[in-house]
Amino acid sequence: MKISQLPVRNLTRKPGRTLALICLTALLALSVFGGSVVVLSLRSGLNSLENRLGADIIVVPSSAKSQTNLKQMLLQGTTGYFYMDRSKLDKVIATDGVEKASPQLFLASLRASCCTMPIQVIGIDQETDFTVEPWIEESYTRKLELRDIVVGSQVNAGIGESLRIYGVNCPVVARLASTGTGLDTAVYTGMDTLRLLLDAARDLGHDLKISGDSADVISAVYVKVKDGCSVERVADDLAVHVSKTETVQTKGMITGVADSLAGISSTVTALIAAVWVLAFTLLIIVFAMMARERSREFAVLRVIGMSRSGLAGMIRKESLMIGLAGGLAGIALGAVLVFSFSTLIEQKLALPYLTPSAGTLALLAGLTLLGTTAVAMLASARAAGRLSRTDPGTVLREGN
Amino acid sequence: MDIRAEGISRRYFRRTGEANYFEAVCRTDFTVEAGKVTVLLGRSGSGKTTLLHMLAGLLTPTGGKIFLGDTDLYSLEDKALSEIRNKRIGVIPQGRSVIDTLTVLENILLPAALYGGESRGQEALEWMKKLDIAHLADSRPTELSGGELRRVAIVRALAGKPEVILADEPTGDLDDENTALVLSALRDAARDGAAVLLVTHEGEAKQYADEVWRMNAGTLTREERN
């Protein structure tokens, strides 16, 4: 047997003691990894929402607020539709401080024989759009033809398949990257296709509360404010100049989400801190108890010639292995729990939730492992220091 | 090689009693000569074990020096002192002194593994046969009796062919037959040149001794042999 194998023997041949220590360190890793993934996912979701909204102001008909909740539509993917006259777009464009303005047209499909599934369908003007188009271009660079649709990452339809919307078969030409928001559950298409679908819905007797031609309506206007202009002031001007509309400032929507996120982050951080303090204290106690229980064993090692530094090194190696094993177990368990329940977490928190990239997760796992191992080694350092300073003769004498 | 104590003493602090300390070993000179078995007799608590631990480099004396040949043991850094203890001094401590997570053979070979020295497998096997524990090589210490554990500790100390053997009550857990085996083994080691110190309260050990010392309340006196 090589002396380097001794720490492994000590751990494997005392499985109960080793398992208890591994469980404690696993708890540390689980709390920090699981908690951090949740917080990072929420932050990614918020960033994604900011990027995807892209607009400073959304102009919707006054009736929209009573018909649907725009925030819920964007954050949680609830379906809804509302319409206003297309002439509102020209008035928005004519308002001072507006740099870009692009219309969108909404339609909600049904859980009925005419439709594959109930889903939010969003029509964009590919010529002027500055919110969805850059996102679509990440996965589909060609112009959308009539009936072509692009699906969000949560829509259960692959490229090449078709979705039936009010009896119209629409081929899926692209699938968008996940944003962690309600936008992932929607379907996107050009304005012409959406008007075709509106007409199809009306033909099937679905009352969309549109009095005239479907070509004359839009659902919302997404507005980008010129640099240097106040978003609040432009929103006020729009409210004055564009009658029968409401303006929604996306900053307010994001601020609300950010506030919720800050609250959740604080809670999760406090919980992680509490678990760490508790587990670290327990680890120190357990290592101290273990050192006391093993003091004679350590004295015997000194009797046969192990030096103080050799003894401390052996204890360090044992705690390193415990830290690594516990850290890996905790990270694995944390990953299984967080990823298995991500949909539930997203629903319960009602906030945009986007799992961080593999690189970020790997970095987080690495840091968690490093932290857990360092804590395990730190917890054992006190016991190792005390043991190495103790005269083995005294220990042997006390043990008799 | 001789191991020599010059003016060593050991004082322990304690909170009770008239004084706040007591002298476990009073200032004394003492030598364990190479090639001889030195028996140290005395009642429990007389300071025998304290003296042995100081000789082994395990317990720093309050005063005095210990020399192994010309080397002042306590002037050395811990690492160097530990290596000397590993390679040149065989210590048989009192009571249970094995590592439970290792097998009997692993326990016996552990000192050789510490500093990557040559394997002592052959010597170990011979000593195990002599002390009748060869059949226990792969057993775990928890499966052994007190007497068997004692013999494991003795073989572990002898297998490295140390220059000095310091045995603390090595026959405490043994029956008469095994006591004779162990004492003969220590006698053989001395015959091969080792300086052997045998700390015991059993008078039977005297018949294997070249020198007999007696300790009483920390004071050492040499017993004249007839």
XYZ file of C-alpha atoms in Angstrom:
626
model
C 0.000 0.000 0.000
C 1.230 3.493 -0.863
C 0.904 6.172 1.772
C -1.002 8.337 -0.725
C -3.758 5.710 -0.623
C -4.222 6.084 3.126
C -6.776 8.951 2.981
C -8.848 6.950 0.477
C -8.746 3.891 2.767
C -9.735 6.020 5.735
C -12.761 7.317 3.854
C -13.899 4.145 2.117
C -13.570 1.938 5.161
C -15.646 4.239 7.342
C -18.556 4.637 4.928
C -21.080 5.918 7.490
C -18.841 8.723 8.708
C -17.755 9.590 5.163
C -21.318 9.596 3.848
C -22.455 11.944 6.617
C -19.675 14.409 5.746
C -20.377 14.121 2.023
C -24.093 14.774 2.656
C -23.263 17.949 4.570
C -20.984 19.282 1.848
C -23.509 18.201 -0.792
C -26.082 20.349 0.997
C -23.726 23.324 0.655
C -23.212 22.711 -3.053
C -26.895 22.025 -3.675
C -27.971 25.275 -2.048
C -25.436 27.481 -3.771
C -25.664 25.833 -7.203
C -29.444 25.390 -7.236
C -30.083 28.856 -5.827
C -27.633 30.512 -8.185
C -29.095 28.769 -11.232
C -32.575 30.011 -10.300
C -31.355 33.589 -9.755
C -29.236 33.541 -12.927
C -32.132 32.103 -14.925
C -34.363 34.921 -13.721
C -31.679 37.499 -14.578
C -31.223 35.935 -18.028
C -34.979 36.027 -18.478
C -35.056 39.715 -17.580
C -32.173 40.531 -19.943
C -33.848 38.536 -22.652
C -37.131 40.352 -22.089
C -35.342 43.707 -22.312
C -33.619 42.683 -25.537
C -36.696 41.185 -27.107
C -39.089 43.990 -26.276
C -36.682 46.349 -27.971
C -39.260 49.134 -27.867
C -39.581 51.958 -25.373
C -43.332 52.339 -25.704
C -46.138 50.075 -26.899
C -49.269 51.823 -28.108
C -52.407 49.702 -27.781
C -56.114 50.490 -28.112
C -57.800 51.790 -24.941
C -59.959 48.692 -24.914
C -56.853 46.462 -24.688
C -56.448 46.927 -20.972
C -59.905 45.619 -20.260
C -59.584 42.764 -22.749
C -56.208 41.367 -21.913
C -53.168 41.938 -19.810
C -50.319 42.925 -22.058
C -47.780 42.137 -19.367
C -49.164 38.624 -18.929
C -49.156 38.171 -22.695
C -45.482 39.001 -22.895
C -44.299 37.391 -19.687
C -46.467 34.311 -19.379
C -47.727 33.705 -22.883
C -51.440 34.115 -22.240
C -53.351 34.591 -25.490
C -55.307 37.707 -26.418
C -56.206 40.090 -29.203
C -57.459 43.658 -29.680
C -57.607 45.938 -32.637
C -57.501 49.612 -33.583
C -57.591 51.518 -36.790
C -54.417 51.449 -38.878
C -54.489 55.237 -39.131
C -53.198 55.327 -35.524
C -49.823 54.184 -36.879
C -49.462 57.329 -39.001
C -50.329 59.476 -36.004
C -47.745 57.698 -33.900
C -45.081 58.171 -36.589
C -45.960 61.853 -36.796
C -45.441 62.382 -33.062
C -42.316 64.287 -32.002
C -39.555 62.162 -30.557
C -40.559 58.921 -32.281
C -37.576 57.398 -34.064
C -39.103 54.115 -35.164
C -42.632 52.766 -35.103
C -43.798 49.387 -36.299
C -47.245 47.820 -36.137
C -48.108 44.344 -34.889
C -51.284 42.394 -35.343
C -52.460 39.799 -32.843
C -54.680 36.760 -33.163
C -55.392 33.935 -30.761
C -56.128 30.519 -32.211
C -58.628 28.190 -30.559
C -58.783 24.818 -28.944
C -61.094 23.591 -31.672
C -61.076 21.480 -34.827
C -60.069 24.499 -36.921
C -56.769 24.871 -35.053
C -53.922 22.566 -34.142
C -53.596 24.210 -30.720
C -54.591 27.406 -28.925
C -51.735 29.798 -29.501
C -50.910 33.478 -29.772
C -50.193 34.503 -33.362
C -48.322 37.753 -33.924
C -48.077 39.432 -37.280
C -45.154 41.755 -37.883
C -44.383 44.252 -40.615
C -41.078 42.929 -41.863
C -40.236 46.244 -43.512
C -40.404 48.313 -40.342
C -40.161 45.800 -37.479
C -37.252 46.316 -35.097
C -38.281 44.054 -32.196
C -39.047 40.567 -33.523
C -37.264 40.662 -36.894
C -33.691 40.763 -35.474
C -34.644 37.782 -33.348
C -36.084 35.909 -36.354
C -32.985 36.722 -38.386
C -30.917 34.739 -35.907
C -32.563 31.567 -37.226
C -34.200 32.535 -40.551
C -32.730 35.120 -42.900
C -35.173 34.862 -45.800
C -38.360 36.895 -46.158
C -41.449 35.162 -44.814
C -43.736 34.097 -47.653
C -47.522 33.991 -47.370
C -48.560 31.381 -44.758
C -44.971 30.921 -43.520
C -44.737 30.971 -39.752
C -41.862 31.055 -37.268
C -42.495 29.378 -33.920
C -41.243 30.223 -30.455
C -39.054 27.697 -28.675
C -41.898 26.427 -26.490
C -44.269 25.727 -29.391
C -44.622 22.044 -30.020
C -44.013 22.050 -33.787
C -40.854 21.374 -35.768
C -39.520 22.951 -38.954
C -41.261 21.432 -41.954
C -44.413 20.644 -40.009
C -47.563 22.716 -40.394
C -49.877 24.301 -37.875
C -53.537 24.627 -38.732
C -54.858 28.029 -37.729
C -58.518 28.669 -38.464
C -58.391 26.049 -41.180
C -55.282 27.487 -42.859
C -52.230 25.236 -42.970
C -49.157 27.254 -42.107
C -45.720 25.654 -42.625
C -43.154 26.175 -39.880
C -40.032 27.617 -41.526
C -37.976 28.422 -38.439
C -37.796 27.960 -34.714
C -36.659 30.822 -32.505
C -34.126 30.709 -29.721
C -35.547 30.624 -26.224
C -36.105 33.898 -24.377
C -37.608 32.501 -21.212
C -40.632 34.771 -21.660
C -44.192 34.392 -22.939
C -42.804 35.246 -26.370
C -41.548 31.658 -26.559
C -45.084 30.299 -26.732
C -46.155 32.495 -29.652
C -46.116 32.082 -33.427
C -44.793 34.866 -35.670
C -45.669 35.626 -39.229
C -45.909 38.421 -41.747
C -48.775 40.952 -41.806
C -50.258 39.470 -44.999
C -50.456 36.007 -43.469
C -52.006 37.354 -40.309
C -54.678 39.209 -42.287
C -55.362 35.979 -44.161
C -55.823 34.242 -40.799
C -58.051 37.054 -39.497
C -60.291 36.677 -42.527
C -60.313 32.904 -42.098
C -61.328 33.307 -38.460
C -64.105 35.699 -39.386
C -65.252 33.338 -42.154
C -65.529 30.603 -39.532
C -67.824 32.872 -37.529
C -65.327 33.884 -34.926
C -66.232 37.363 -33.707
C -63.049 39.390 -33.568
C -64.939 42.669 -33.143
C -63.517 44.094 -36.355
C -66.062 46.172 -38.229
C -64.225 46.888 -41.482
C -61.530 45.370 -43.632
C -58.841 43.366 -41.834
C -56.264 45.310 -43.838
C -57.284 48.451 -41.965
C -56.567 47.220 -38.433
C -53.521 46.747 -36.269
C -53.197 45.601 -32.651
C -50.248 47.568 -31.345
C -47.533 49.952 -32.408
C -44.041 49.378 -31.036
C -42.205 52.655 -30.638
C -38.513 53.435 -30.325
C -37.866 56.897 -28.927
C -35.118 59.100 -30.401
C -31.905 59.349 -28.372
C -32.031 62.318 -26.044
C -35.817 62.390 -25.908
C -37.684 61.585 -22.739
C -39.687 58.366 -23.010
C -42.213 59.736 -20.506
C -42.695 62.914 -22.532
C -43.133 61.046 -25.806
C -45.618 58.702 -24.116
C -47.582 61.720 -22.875
C -47.556 63.253 -26.351
C -48.779 59.989 -27.856
C -51.594 59.843 -25.330
C -52.649 63.343 -26.371
C -52.210 63.006 -30.135
C -53.336 59.436 -30.716
C -56.867 59.185 -29.468
C -58.490 56.090 -27.964
C -55.111 54.490 -27.245
C -53.089 53.617 -24.203
C -49.331 53.805 -23.988
C -47.397 51.166 -22.108
C -43.824 52.024 -21.193
C -41.771 48.842 -21.392
C -39.339 50.247 -18.829
C -42.131 50.151 -16.269
C -42.900 46.574 -17.208
C -39.235 45.604 -16.915
C -38.838 47.584 -13.707
C -41.716 45.603 -12.196
C -40.047 42.358 -13.226
C -36.676 43.613 -11.989
C -38.207 44.526 -8.615
C -39.696 41.047 -8.278
C -36.366 39.572 -9.318
C -34.496 41.664 -6.735
C -36.860 40.418 -4.027
C -36.441 36.803 -5.081
C -32.653 37.221 -5.380
C -32.461 38.609 -1.845
C -34.530 35.749 -0.464
C -32.508 33.100 -2.302
C -29.213 34.741 -1.266
C -30.341 34.884 2.372
C -31.343 31.219 2.227
C -28.016 30.239 0.672
C -26.156 32.228 3.334
C -28.184 30.588 6.120
C -27.523 27.104 4.729
C -23.815 27.879 4.388
C -23.463 29.219 7.910
C -25.367 26.241 9.299
C -23.541 23.634 7.224
C -20.137 25.258 7.806
C -20.726 25.290 11.571
C -21.880 21.683 11.440
C -18.834 20.729 9.379
C -16.486 22.351 11.901
C -18.235 20.494 14.729
C -18.223 17.199 12.829
C -14.546 17.532 11.894
C -13.691 18.425 15.504
C -15.655 15.392 16.767
C -14.039 13.213 14.148
C -10.583 14.472 15.097
C -11.308 13.714 18.742
C -12.585 10.257 17.879
C -9.508 9.629 15.738
C -6.950 11.273 18.021
C -5.460 7.915 19.019
C -5.266 6.829 15.395
C -3.421 10.042 14.571
C -1.131 9.539 17.578
C -0.297 6.057 16.290
C 0.603 7.540 12.913
C 2.934 9.947 14.715
C 4.423 7.009 16.684
C 5.357 5.207 13.483
C 6.979 8.341 12.110
C 4.420 10.496 10.364
C 5.364 14.153 10.702
C 2.994 16.907 11.832
C 2.853 18.279 8.305
C 2.264 14.778 6.939
C -0.626 14.303 9.329
C -2.139 17.682 8.502
C -1.684 16.878 4.811
C -3.515 13.593 5.208
C -6.449 15.324 6.922
C -6.438 17.976 4.193
C -6.548 15.282 1.513
C -9.464 13.568 3.224
C -11.415 16.822 3.488
C -10.499 17.666 -0.122
C -11.960 14.362 -1.276
C -15.043 14.877 0.872
C -15.413 18.403 -0.517
C -15.074 17.182 -4.101
C -17.429 14.227 -3.656
C -20.006 16.296 -1.756
C -19.641 19.187 -4.178
C -20.167 17.002 -7.236
C -23.109 15.209 -5.616
C -24.703 18.509 -4.591
C -24.205 20.055 -8.028
C -25.646 16.964 -9.734
C -28.639 16.907 -7.385
C -29.102 20.672 -7.749
C -29.014 20.377 -11.539
C -31.541 17.525 -11.543
C -33.899 19.405 -9.210
C -33.632 22.829 -10.845
C -33.866 21.577 -14.421
C -36.632 19.076 -13.649
C -38.727 21.707 -11.955
C -37.782 24.697 -14.113
C -41.226 24.916 -15.695
C -42.872 24.761 -12.269
C -40.480 27.398 -10.892
C -41.190 29.620 -13.894
C -44.946 29.252 -13.420
C -44.832 29.794 -9.662
C -42.629 32.865 -9.906
C -44.528 34.185 -12.941
C -41.355 35.800 -14.243
C -39.255 35.379 -17.373
C -36.976 32.406 -16.787
C -34.147 31.544 -19.142
C -31.601 28.867 -18.242
C -28.074 30.278 -18.555
C -25.731 28.995 -21.263
C -23.784 25.743 -20.846
C -20.593 27.770 -20.368
C -22.129 29.824 -17.555
C -23.486 26.673 -15.918
C -20.076 24.983 -16.181
C -18.409 28.041 -14.640
C -20.991 28.133 -11.857
C -20.512 24.402 -11.218
C -16.741 24.905 -11.106
C -17.001 27.807 -8.675
C -19.460 25.873 -6.510
C -17.088 22.899 -6.418
C -14.193 25.174 -5.546
C -16.192 26.892 -2.805
C -17.485 23.660 -1.299
C -14.045 22.076 -1.311
C -12.505 25.185 0.221
C -15.156 25.215 2.954
C -14.616 21.518 3.726
C -10.856 22.057 3.921
C -11.285 25.191 6.010
C -13.610 23.366 8.400
C -11.039 20.608 8.863
C -8.075 22.997 9.106
C -8.778 23.863 12.738
C -8.985 20.215 13.732
C -5.864 19.392 11.698
C -3.952 22.273 13.277
C -4.900 21.250 16.795
C -4.023 17.614 16.139
C -0.672 18.352 14.612
C 0.268 20.557 17.589
C -0.709 17.933 20.169
C 2.103 15.823 21.616
C 1.313 12.229 20.576
C 2.734 11.089 23.890
C 0.050 13.092 25.688
C -2.694 11.583 23.519
C -1.423 8.043 24.061
C -1.084 8.718 27.796
C -4.639 10.150 28.005
C -6.006 7.230 26.004
C -4.806 4.610 28.447
C 23.235 2.395 18.699
C 22.697 3.664 22.272
C 19.952 6.059 23.157
C 20.929 8.379 25.961
C 19.010 10.778 28.171
C 20.965 13.591 29.818
C 19.358 15.398 32.726
C 15.857 14.965 31.362
C 12.747 15.767 33.316
C 9.091 16.171 32.599
C 6.688 18.310 34.514
C 2.906 18.339 34.047
C 0.659 21.162 35.040
C -2.497 20.316 36.918
C -5.186 22.394 38.553
C -5.654 20.362 41.711
C -3.374 19.562 44.641
C -1.031 21.712 46.682
C 1.284 22.607 43.794
C -0.011 23.481 40.366
C 2.294 20.935 38.734
C 3.827 17.578 39.393
C 7.086 15.981 38.297
C 6.276 12.898 36.218
C 9.991 12.325 35.619
C 12.545 13.962 37.910
C 15.842 15.131 36.423
C 17.735 11.990 35.473
C 20.433 10.478 33.272
C 19.650 7.198 31.588
C 21.045 5.091 28.746
C 19.625 2.189 26.822
C 22.648 0.419 25.414
C 22.839 -1.261 22.033
C 22.725 -5.049 22.140
C 21.110 -5.106 25.558
C 17.607 -5.516 26.961
C 16.992 -2.868 29.593
C 13.936 -3.524 31.737
C 12.250 -0.594 33.464
C 9.992 -1.657 36.319
C 7.626 0.409 38.382
C 4.069 0.843 39.569
C 1.379 2.456 37.447
C 1.772 6.219 37.372
C 5.421 6.144 38.394
C 6.522 7.920 35.159
C 7.745 4.956 33.084
C 5.604 5.698 30.046
C 6.465 9.399 30.176
C 10.171 8.518 30.087
C 9.613 6.120 27.164
C 7.672 8.728 25.175
C 10.456 11.260 25.724
C 13.045 8.736 24.520
C 10.880 8.054 21.465
C 10.739 11.722 20.502
C 7.011 11.783 21.165
C 6.951 14.008 24.233
C 9.109 17.083 24.604
C 11.016 16.994 27.915
C 10.660 19.954 30.246
C 14.437 19.862 30.676
C 17.433 17.903 29.427
C 18.390 16.276 26.154
C 18.031 12.933 24.415
C 20.739 11.649 22.121
C 20.518 8.877 19.568
C 24.204 8.347 18.930
C 25.394 11.936 18.539
C 22.049 13.310 17.392
C 20.199 15.528 19.835
C 16.652 14.418 19.016
C 14.788 17.480 20.254
C 17.083 19.892 18.424
C 15.692 18.515 15.176
C 12.744 19.846 13.196
C 9.626 17.724 13.525
C 10.028 16.277 10.029
C 13.583 15.084 10.689
C 12.694 13.752 14.130
C 9.703 11.895 12.667
C 11.885 10.335 9.993
C 14.387 9.161 12.641
C 11.530 7.656 14.628
C 10.285 5.938 11.503
C 13.616 4.506 10.396
C 15.652 4.034 13.548
C 13.279 3.710 16.487
C 10.634 1.039 16.893
C 7.972 2.118 19.372
C 5.439 -0.301 20.836
C 2.910 1.924 22.598
C 0.664 0.809 25.395
C -2.886 -0.263 24.582
C -4.538 -0.407 21.197
C -2.267 1.100 18.574
C -3.423 0.019 15.150
C -5.276 1.790 12.360
C -8.708 0.210 12.085
C -9.180 1.075 8.429
C -6.168 -1.026 7.388
C -5.640 -4.785 7.419
C -3.117 -6.364 9.784
C -0.447 -6.627 7.076
C -1.092 -3.064 5.898
C -0.693 -1.872 9.489
C 2.612 -3.704 9.789
C 3.941 -2.361 6.477
C 2.656 1.181 7.001
C 5.884 2.573 8.563
C 7.883 1.444 5.501
C 5.336 3.119 3.208
C 5.599 6.460 5.027
C 8.981 7.460 3.631
C 8.986 5.222 0.588
C 11.713 2.963 1.955
C 12.382 -0.616 0.925
C 9.576 -3.075 1.509
C 9.813 -4.894 4.803
C 7.471 -7.660 3.648
C 9.889 -10.543 4.185
C 10.985 -9.464 7.685
C 7.356 -8.749 8.561
C 6.285 -12.219 7.476
C 9.047 -13.846 9.532
C 8.122 -11.896 12.638
C 4.426 -12.611 12.073
C 5.229 -16.330 11.938
C 7.363 -16.093 15.064
C 4.576 -14.355 16.978
C 1.884 -16.584 15.499
C -0.159 -13.958 13.665
C 0.767 -14.833 10.049
C -2.698 -16.258 9.461
C -4.236 -12.885 10.390
C -2.478 -10.920 7.619
C -5.648 -9.968 5.779
C -7.848 -9.548 8.846
C -9.163 -6.199 10.008
C -8.086 -5.057 13.506
C -11.706 -5.048 14.672
C -11.730 -8.822 14.207
C -8.705 -9.369 16.473
C -8.388 -9.999 20.211
C -6.407 -7.673 22.497
C -3.470 -10.075 22.554
C -3.401 -10.374 18.776
C -3.528 -6.591 18.379
C -0.587 -6.300 20.775
C 1.468 -8.716 18.708
C 0.590 -6.768 15.535
C 2.036 -3.627 17.145
C 5.145 -5.552 18.182
C 5.726 -6.968 14.689
C 5.201 -3.500 13.200
C 7.983 -2.156 15.439
C 10.366 -5.060 14.841
C 9.872 -5.462 11.074
C 11.865 -2.347 10.279
C 14.961 -3.677 12.088
C 15.237 -0.491 14.182
C 18.349 0.447 16.112
C 16.268 1.192 19.199
C 13.148 -0.623 20.407
C 10.993 1.056 23.036
C 8.281 -1.290 24.276
C 5.617 -0.077 26.704
C 3.957 -2.981 28.515
C 4.272 -5.219 25.439
C 3.022 -8.290 27.257
C 0.123 -6.637 29.071
C -2.616 -8.398 27.092
C -0.810 -11.686 26.550
C -1.062 -15.135 28.038
C 2.049 -16.867 29.409
C 2.880 -18.628 26.142
C 2.677 -15.469 24.057
C 4.446 -13.442 26.742
C 7.398 -15.823 26.418
C 7.256 -15.526 22.621
C 7.315 -11.720 22.730
C 10.046 -11.450 25.325
C 12.168 -13.913 23.337
C 11.592 -11.881 20.224
C 12.786 -8.716 21.970
C 15.769 -10.621 23.313
C 16.576 -11.740 19.718
C 16.354 -8.145 18.501
C 18.857 -7.089 21.153
C 21.115 -9.949 20.156
C 21.002 -8.545 16.603
C 22.301 -5.230 17.962
C 19.234 -3.238 18.907
C 19.011 -1.226 22.124
C 15.834 -2.544 23.742
C 13.925 -0.794 26.518
C 11.180 -2.880 28.041
C 8.805 -0.912 30.272
C 6.681 -3.195 32.405
C 5.309 -3.790 35.852
C 5.702 -7.552 35.481
C 8.707 -8.972 37.275
C 8.840 -11.920 34.863
C 10.555 -9.690 32.298
C 13.618 -9.504 34.556
C 14.843 -12.901 33.371
C 15.262 -11.499 29.833
C 17.030 -8.327 31.038
C 20.658 -7.291 30.858
C 19.899 -4.293 33.036
C 17.012 -3.558 35.362
C 15.907 -0.096 36.429
C 13.107 0.834 38.739
C 11.059 3.994 38.704
C 9.258 5.371 41.691
C 7.398 8.692 41.677
C 9.484 9.950 38.759
C 12.810 8.933 40.236
C 14.903 6.325 38.492
C 17.186 3.872 40.286
C 19.282 1.080 38.935
C 18.649 -2.359 40.388
C 21.694 -4.451 41.079
C 21.598 -7.895 39.437
C 22.639 -10.944 41.468
